[in-house]
mmCIF file of C-alpha atoms and ligand atoms in Angstrom:
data_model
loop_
_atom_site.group_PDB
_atom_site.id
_atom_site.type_symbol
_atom_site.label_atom_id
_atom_site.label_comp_id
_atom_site.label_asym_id
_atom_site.label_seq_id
_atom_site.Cartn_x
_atom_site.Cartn_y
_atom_site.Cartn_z
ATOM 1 C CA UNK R 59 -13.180 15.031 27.446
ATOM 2 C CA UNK R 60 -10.643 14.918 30.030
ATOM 3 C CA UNK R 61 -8.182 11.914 29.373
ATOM 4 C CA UNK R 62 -4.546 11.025 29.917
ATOM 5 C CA UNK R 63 -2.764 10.213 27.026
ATOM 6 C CA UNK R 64 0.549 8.788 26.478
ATOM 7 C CA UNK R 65 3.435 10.942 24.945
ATOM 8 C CA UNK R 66 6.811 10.343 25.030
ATOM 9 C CA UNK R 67 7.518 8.646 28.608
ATOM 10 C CA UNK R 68 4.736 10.587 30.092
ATOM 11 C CA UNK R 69 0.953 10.394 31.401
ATOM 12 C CA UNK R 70 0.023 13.669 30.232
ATOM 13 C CA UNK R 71 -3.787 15.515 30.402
ATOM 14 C CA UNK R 72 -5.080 15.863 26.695
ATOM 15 C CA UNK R 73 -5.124 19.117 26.533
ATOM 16 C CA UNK R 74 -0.915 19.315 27.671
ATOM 17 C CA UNK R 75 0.179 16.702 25.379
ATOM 18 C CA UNK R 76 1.913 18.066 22.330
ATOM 19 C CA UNK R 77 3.729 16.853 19.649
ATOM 20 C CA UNK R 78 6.512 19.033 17.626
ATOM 21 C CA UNK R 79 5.517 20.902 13.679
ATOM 22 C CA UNK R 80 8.669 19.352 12.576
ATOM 23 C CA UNK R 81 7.285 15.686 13.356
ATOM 24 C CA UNK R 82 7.638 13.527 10.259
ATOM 25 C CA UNK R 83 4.327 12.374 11.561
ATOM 26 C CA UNK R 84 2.641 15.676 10.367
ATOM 27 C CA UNK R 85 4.833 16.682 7.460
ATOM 28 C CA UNK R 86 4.918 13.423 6.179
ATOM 29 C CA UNK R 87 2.665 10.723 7.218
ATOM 30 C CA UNK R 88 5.763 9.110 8.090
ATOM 31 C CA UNK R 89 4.152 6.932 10.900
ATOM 32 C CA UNK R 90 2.599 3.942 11.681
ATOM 33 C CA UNK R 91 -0.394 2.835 13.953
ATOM 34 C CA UNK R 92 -2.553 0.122 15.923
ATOM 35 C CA UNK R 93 -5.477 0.069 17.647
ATOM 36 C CA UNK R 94 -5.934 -2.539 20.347
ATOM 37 C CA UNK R 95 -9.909 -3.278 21.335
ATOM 38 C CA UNK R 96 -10.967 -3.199 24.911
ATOM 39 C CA UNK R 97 -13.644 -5.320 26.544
ATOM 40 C CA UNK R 98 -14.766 -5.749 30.341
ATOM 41 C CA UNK R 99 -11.272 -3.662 30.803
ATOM 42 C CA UNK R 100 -8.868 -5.763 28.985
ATOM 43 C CA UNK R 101 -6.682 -5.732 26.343
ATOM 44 C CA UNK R 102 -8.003 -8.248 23.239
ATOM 45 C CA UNK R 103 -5.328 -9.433 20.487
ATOM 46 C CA UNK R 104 -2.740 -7.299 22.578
ATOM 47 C CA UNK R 105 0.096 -9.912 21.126
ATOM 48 C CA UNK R 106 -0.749 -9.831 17.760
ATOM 49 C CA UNK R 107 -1.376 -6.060 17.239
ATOM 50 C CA UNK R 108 2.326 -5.600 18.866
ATOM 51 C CA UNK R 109 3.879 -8.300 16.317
ATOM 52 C CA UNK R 110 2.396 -6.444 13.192
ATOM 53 C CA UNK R 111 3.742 -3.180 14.565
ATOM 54 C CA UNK R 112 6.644 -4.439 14.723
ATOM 55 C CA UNK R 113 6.549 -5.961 11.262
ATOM 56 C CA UNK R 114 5.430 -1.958 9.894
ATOM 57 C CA UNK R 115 8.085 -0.181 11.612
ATOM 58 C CA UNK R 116 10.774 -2.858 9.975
ATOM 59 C CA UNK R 117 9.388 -2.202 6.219
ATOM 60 C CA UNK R 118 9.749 1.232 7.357
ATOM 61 C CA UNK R 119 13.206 0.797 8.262
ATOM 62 C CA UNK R 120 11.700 3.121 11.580
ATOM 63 C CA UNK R 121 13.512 2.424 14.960
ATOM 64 C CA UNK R 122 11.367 0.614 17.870
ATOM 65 C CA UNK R 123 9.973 3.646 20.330
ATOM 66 C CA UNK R 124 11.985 3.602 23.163
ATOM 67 C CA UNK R 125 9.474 2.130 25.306
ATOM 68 C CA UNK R 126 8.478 -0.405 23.170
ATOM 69 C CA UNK R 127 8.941 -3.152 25.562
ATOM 70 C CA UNK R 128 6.613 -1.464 27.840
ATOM 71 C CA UNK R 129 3.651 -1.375 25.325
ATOM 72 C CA UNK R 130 1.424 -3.765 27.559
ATOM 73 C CA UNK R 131 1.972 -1.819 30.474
ATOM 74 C CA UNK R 132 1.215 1.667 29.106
ATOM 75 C CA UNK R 133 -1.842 0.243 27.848
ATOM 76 C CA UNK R 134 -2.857 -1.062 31.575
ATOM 77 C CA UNK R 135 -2.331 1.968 32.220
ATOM 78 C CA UNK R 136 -3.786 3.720 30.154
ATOM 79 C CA UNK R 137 -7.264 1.495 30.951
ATOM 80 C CA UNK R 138 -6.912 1.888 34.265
ATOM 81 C CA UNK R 139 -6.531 5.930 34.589
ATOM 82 C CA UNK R 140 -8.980 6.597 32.115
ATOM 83 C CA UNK R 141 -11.670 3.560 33.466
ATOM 84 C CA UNK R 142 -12.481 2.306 30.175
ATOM 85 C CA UNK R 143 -14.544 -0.568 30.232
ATOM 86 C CA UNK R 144 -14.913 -1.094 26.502
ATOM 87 C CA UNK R 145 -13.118 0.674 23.662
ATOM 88 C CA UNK R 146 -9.853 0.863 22.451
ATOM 89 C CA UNK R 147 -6.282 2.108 22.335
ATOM 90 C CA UNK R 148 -5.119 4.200 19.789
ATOM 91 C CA UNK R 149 -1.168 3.769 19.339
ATOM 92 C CA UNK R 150 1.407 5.854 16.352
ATOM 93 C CA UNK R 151 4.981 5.727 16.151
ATOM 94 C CA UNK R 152 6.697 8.708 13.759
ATOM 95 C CA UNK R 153 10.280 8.733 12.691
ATOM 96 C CA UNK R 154 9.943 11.489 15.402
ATOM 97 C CA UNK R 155 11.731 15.170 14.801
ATOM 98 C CA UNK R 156 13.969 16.409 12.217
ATOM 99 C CA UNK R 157 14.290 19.427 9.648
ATOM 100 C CA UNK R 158 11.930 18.142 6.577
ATOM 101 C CA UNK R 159 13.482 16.095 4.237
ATOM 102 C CA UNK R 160 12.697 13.554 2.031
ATOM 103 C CA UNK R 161 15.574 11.740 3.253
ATOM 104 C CA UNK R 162 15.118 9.583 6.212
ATOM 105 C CA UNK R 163 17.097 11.724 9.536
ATOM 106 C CA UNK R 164 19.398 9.617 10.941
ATOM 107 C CA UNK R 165 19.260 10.276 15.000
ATOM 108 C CA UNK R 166 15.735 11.233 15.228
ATOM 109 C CA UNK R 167 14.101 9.482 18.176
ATOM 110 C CA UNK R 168 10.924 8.001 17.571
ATOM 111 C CA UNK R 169 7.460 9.889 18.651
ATOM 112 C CA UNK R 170 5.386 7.464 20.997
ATOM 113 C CA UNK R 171 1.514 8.958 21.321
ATOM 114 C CA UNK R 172 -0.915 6.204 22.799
ATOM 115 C CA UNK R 173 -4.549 7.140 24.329
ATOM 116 C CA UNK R 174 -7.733 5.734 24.890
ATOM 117 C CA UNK R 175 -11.120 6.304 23.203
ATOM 118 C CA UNK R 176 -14.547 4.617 24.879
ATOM 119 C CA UNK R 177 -17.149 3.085 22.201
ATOM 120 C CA UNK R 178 -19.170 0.724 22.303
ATOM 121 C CA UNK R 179 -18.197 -2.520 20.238
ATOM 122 C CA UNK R 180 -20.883 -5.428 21.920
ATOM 123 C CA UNK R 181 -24.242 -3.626 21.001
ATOM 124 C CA UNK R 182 -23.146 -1.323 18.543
ATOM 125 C CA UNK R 183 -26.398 -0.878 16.120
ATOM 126 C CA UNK R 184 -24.329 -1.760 13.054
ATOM 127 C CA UNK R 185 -23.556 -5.552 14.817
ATOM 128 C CA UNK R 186 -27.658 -6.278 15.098
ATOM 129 C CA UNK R 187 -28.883 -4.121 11.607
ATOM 130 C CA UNK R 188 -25.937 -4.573 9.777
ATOM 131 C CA UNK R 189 -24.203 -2.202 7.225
ATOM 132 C CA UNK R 190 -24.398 -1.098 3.609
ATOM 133 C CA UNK R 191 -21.730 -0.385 1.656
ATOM 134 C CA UNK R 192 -21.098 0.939 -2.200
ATOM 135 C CA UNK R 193 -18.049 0.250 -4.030
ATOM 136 C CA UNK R 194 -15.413 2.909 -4.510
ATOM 137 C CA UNK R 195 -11.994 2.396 -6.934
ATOM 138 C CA UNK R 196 -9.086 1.685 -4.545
ATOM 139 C CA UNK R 197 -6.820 4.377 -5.132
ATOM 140 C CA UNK R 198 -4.580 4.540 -1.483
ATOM 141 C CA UNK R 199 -0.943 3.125 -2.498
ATOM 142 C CA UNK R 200 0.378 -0.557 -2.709
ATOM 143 C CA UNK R 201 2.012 -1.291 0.560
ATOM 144 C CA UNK R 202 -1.399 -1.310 2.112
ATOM 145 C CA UNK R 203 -0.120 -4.299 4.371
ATOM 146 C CA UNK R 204 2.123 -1.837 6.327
ATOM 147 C CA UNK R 205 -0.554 0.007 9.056
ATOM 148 C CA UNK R 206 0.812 3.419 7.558
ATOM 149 C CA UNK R 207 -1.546 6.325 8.882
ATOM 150 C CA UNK R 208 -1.954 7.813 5.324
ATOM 151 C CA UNK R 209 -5.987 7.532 6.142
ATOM 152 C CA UNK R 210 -6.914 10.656 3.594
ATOM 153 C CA UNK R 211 -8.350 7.830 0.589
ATOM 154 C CA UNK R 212 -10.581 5.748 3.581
ATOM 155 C CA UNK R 213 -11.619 8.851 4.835
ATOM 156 C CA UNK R 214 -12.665 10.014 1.204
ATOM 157 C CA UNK R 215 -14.484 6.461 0.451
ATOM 158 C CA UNK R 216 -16.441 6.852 3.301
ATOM 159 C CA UNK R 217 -17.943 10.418 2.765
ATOM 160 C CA UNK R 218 -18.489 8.952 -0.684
ATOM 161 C CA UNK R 219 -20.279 6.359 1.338
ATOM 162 C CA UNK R 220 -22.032 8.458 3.751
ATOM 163 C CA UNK R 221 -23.133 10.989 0.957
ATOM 164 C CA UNK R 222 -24.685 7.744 -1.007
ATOM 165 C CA UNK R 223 -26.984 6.931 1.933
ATOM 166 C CA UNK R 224 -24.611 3.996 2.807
ATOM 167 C CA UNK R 225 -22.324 3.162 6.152
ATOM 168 C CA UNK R 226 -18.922 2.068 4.663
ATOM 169 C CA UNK R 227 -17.215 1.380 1.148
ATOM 170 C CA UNK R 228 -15.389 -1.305 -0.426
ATOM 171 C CA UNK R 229 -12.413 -0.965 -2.241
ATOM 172 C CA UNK R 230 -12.129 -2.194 -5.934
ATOM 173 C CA UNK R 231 -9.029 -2.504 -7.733
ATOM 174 C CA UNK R 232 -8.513 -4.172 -10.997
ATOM 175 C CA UNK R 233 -12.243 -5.336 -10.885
ATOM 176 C CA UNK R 234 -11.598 -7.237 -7.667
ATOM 177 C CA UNK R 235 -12.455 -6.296 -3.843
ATOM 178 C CA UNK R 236 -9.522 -5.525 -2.171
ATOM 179 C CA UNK R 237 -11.223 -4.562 1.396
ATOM 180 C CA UNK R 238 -12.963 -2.372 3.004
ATOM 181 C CA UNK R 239 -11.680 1.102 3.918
ATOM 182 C CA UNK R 240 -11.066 0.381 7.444
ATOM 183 C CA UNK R 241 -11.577 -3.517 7.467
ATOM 184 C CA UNK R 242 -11.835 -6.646 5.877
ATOM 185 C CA UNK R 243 -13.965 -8.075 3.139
ATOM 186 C CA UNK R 244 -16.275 -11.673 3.046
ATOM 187 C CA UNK R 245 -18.525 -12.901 0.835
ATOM 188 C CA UNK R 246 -20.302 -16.553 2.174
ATOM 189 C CA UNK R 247 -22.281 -18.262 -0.555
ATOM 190 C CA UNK R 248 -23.576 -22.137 0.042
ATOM 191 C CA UNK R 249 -21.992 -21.885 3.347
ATOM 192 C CA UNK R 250 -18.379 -20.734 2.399
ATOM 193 C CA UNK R 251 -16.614 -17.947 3.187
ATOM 194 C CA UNK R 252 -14.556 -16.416 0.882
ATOM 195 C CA UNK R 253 -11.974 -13.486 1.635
ATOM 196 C CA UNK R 254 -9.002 -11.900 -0.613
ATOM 197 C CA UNK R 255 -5.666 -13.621 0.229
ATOM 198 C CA UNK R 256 -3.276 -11.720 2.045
ATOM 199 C CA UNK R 257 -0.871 -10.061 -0.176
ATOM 200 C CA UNK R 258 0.196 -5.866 -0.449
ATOM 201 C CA UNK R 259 -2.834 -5.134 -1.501
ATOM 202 C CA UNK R 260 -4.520 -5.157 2.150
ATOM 203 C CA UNK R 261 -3.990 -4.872 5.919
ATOM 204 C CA UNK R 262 -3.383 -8.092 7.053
ATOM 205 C CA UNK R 263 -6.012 -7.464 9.832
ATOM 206 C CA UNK R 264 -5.386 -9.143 13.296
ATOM 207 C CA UNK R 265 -9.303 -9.844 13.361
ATOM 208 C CA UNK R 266 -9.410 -11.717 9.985
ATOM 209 C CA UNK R 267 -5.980 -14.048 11.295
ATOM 210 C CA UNK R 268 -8.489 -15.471 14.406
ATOM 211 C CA UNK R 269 -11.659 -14.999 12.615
ATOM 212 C CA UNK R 270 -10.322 -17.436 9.345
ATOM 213 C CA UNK R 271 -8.939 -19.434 12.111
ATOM 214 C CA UNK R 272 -12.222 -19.628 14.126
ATOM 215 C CA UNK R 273 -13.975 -20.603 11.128
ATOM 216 C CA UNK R 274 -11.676 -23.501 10.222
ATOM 217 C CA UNK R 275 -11.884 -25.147 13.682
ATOM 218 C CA UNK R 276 -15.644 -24.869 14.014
ATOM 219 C CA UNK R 277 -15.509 -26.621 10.151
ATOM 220 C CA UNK R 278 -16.266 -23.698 7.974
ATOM 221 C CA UNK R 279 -14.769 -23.862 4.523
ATOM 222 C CA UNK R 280 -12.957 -20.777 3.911
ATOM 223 C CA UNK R 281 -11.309 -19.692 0.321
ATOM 224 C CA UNK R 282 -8.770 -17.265 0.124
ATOM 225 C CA UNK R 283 -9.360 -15.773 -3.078
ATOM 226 C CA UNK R 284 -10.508 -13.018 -5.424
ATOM 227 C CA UNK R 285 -14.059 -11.596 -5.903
ATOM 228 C CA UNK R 286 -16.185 -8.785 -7.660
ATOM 229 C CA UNK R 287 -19.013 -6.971 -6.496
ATOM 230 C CA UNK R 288 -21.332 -8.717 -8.679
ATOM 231 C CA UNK R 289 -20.348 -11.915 -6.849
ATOM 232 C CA UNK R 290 -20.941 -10.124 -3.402
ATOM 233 C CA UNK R 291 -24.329 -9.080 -5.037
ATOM 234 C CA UNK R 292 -25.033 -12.653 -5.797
ATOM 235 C CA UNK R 293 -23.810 -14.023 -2.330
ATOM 236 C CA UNK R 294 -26.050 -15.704 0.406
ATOM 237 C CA UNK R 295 -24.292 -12.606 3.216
ATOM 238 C CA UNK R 296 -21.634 -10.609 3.431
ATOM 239 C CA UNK R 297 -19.695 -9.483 6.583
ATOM 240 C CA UNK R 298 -16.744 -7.554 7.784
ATOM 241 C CA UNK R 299 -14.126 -8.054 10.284
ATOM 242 C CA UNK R 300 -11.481 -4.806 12.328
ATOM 243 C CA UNK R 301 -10.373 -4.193 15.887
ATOM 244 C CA UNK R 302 -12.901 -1.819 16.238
ATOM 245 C CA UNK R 303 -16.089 -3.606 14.659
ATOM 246 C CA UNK R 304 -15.194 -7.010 15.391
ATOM 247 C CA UNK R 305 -17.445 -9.127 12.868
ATOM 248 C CA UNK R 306 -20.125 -7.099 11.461
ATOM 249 C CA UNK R 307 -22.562 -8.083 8.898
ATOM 250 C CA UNK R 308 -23.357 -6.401 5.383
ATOM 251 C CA UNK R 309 -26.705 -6.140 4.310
ATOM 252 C CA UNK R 310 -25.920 -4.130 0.781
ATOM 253 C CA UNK R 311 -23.494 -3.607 -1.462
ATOM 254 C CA UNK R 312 -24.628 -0.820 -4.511
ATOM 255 C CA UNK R 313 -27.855 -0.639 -3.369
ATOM 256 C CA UNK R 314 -28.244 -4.462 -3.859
ATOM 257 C CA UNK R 315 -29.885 -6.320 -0.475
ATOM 258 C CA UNK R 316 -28.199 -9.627 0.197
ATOM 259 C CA UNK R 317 -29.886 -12.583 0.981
ATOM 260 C CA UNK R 318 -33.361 -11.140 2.984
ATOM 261 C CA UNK R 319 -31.300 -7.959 3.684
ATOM 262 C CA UNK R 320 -30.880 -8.992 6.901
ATOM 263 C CA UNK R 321 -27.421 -9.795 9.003
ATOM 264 C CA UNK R 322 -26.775 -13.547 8.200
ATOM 265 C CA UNK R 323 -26.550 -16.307 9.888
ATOM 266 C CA UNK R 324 -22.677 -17.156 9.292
ATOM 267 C CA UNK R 325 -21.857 -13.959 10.414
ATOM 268 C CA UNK R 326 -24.055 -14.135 13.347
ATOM 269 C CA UNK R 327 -22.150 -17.264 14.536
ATOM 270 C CA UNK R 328 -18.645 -15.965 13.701
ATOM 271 C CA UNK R 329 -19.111 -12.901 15.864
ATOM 272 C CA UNK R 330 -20.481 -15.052 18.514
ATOM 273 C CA UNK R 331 -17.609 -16.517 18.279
ATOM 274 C CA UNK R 332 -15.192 -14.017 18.152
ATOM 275 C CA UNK R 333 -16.647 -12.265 20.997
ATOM 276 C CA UNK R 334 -16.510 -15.699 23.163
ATOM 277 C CA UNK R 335 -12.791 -16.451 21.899
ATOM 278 C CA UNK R 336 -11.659 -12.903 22.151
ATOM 279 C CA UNK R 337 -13.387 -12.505 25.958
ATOM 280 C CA UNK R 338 -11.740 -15.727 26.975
ATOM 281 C CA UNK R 339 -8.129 -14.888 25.576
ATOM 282 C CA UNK R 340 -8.333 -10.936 26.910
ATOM 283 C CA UNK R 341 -5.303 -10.098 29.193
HETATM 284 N N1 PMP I 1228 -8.066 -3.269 6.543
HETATM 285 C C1 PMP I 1228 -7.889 -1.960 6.759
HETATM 286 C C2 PMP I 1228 -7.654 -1.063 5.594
HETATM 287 C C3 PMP I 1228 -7.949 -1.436 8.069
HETATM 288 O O1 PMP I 1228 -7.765 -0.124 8.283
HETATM 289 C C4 PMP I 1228 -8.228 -2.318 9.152
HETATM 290 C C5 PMP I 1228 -8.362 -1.816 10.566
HETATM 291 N N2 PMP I 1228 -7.360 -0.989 10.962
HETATM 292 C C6 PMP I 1228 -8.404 -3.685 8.869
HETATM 293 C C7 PMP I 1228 -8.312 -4.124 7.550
HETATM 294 C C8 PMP I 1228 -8.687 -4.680 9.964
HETATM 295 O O2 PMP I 1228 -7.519 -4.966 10.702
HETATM 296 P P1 PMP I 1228 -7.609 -5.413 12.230
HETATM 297 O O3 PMP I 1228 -8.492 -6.612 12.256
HETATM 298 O O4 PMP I 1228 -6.213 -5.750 12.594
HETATM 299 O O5 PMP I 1228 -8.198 -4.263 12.988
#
């Protein structure tokens, strides 16, 4: 791999870009993150992604990077030097560079880091076979709405899921899905879908926000509420919904097939979709 990144101000070859030891990003996980999907070139959701950043660096009381206002830009950019055609960009703000302290420094300047990873999102196998998940306790912390990168618990729950046989796990607190560890949870039985409302307890995912209100115009019923895994096992299909996986269907959940075990039809549609929506909208 031989891209340019983003650090800083500067277009930078991977391998020069460097970020300081003292970086409340390392020490502390004191940084937050979005990842903005590519497709045929261009930037999908780019407005909404920026908004919620913004949102997570004010609960963070973290000052705006200093080239915040030239976010869609840098992304262009980074598109265009790196010819990605489908993938995403990866974008963290830190506090930036201080002695370590608990205390928050008051004059560091924020870290900027942005670069771009290819992947495949449109025929990914996961989209056509679908995924399994098991359940795992949620145990990451409760402001799970701010896009923190304290990824250690997700990255636990799925080796737990990956060791199980399974793609991805979903995240039970209290008896109740939350979501999943790096996306959002549905259930759809007799034709409705039903999601957790948005609260602390999750990400309020950019995907889910045009997904929901996809679904509502195209006169899905949709209920924001709780639900268990048993209910999930009980459903008629199950899906997901991130940046990075756009809608993708779930096929098990504990080792329980939904439905025929087979993607769904709901979910089929909704990505459709999504995909048409998103492809239309892309700047
Ligand atoms: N929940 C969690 C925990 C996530 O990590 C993500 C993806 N980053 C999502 C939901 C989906 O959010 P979005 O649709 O904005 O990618």
């Amino acid at each position: 791999m031989n891209r340019t990144v983003f650090v800083n101000g500067e277009y930078l070859p991977e391998d020069q870009a460097t970020v300081s030891i003292f970086d409340r990003g390392f020490l502390m996980a004191d940084a937050v993150y979005e990842v903005v999907s590519v497709l045929d070139g261009k930037l999908l959701e780019f407005a909404g992604h920026i908004k919620r950043l913004e949102r997570s660096l004010s609960e963070l009381d973290m000052a705006k990077p200093k080239d915040f206002d030239n976010l869609l830009e840098i992304h262009r950019e980074l598109v265009a030097r790196n010819s990605v055609q489908e993938g995403g960009i990866y974008l963290q703000v830190t506090r930036g560079v201080a002695d370590r302290d608990f205390i928050y420094p008051k004059d560091a300047e924020p870290t900027l880091v942005m670069f771009s990873q290819e992947r495949s999102i449109i025929g990914s196998p996961a989209a056509k076979a679908g995924v399994k998940v098991i359940s795992v306790e949620d145990q990451r912390w409760g402001r799970r709405d701010i896009k923190t990168v304290q990824l250690l618990y997700p990255s636990m729950a799925k080796m737990m899921a990956k060791a199980a046989g399974a793609d991805d796990a979903w995240l039970v607190e209290d008896g109740f899905v939350t979501e999943g560890s790096s996306n959002n949870a549905y259930i759809v039985k007799d034709g409705k879908i039903i999601t957790r409302s948005l609260s602390h307890d999750i990400l309020h995912g950019i995907t889910r926000a045009s997904v929901l209100r996809y679904a509502a115009e195209a006169q899905m019923v949709v209920e924001e509420r709780n639900f268990t895994i048993a209910e999930a096992q009980a459903a008629d299909e199950a899906f997901i919904t991130s940046a990075s996986t756009f809608v993708t269907p779930v096929v098990e959940i504990d080792g329980t097939k939904l439905g025929a075990g087979a993607p769904g039809p709901v979910a089929g549609r909704l990505r459709e979709i999504y995909i048409e929506e998103s492809r239309k909208a892309a700047i």
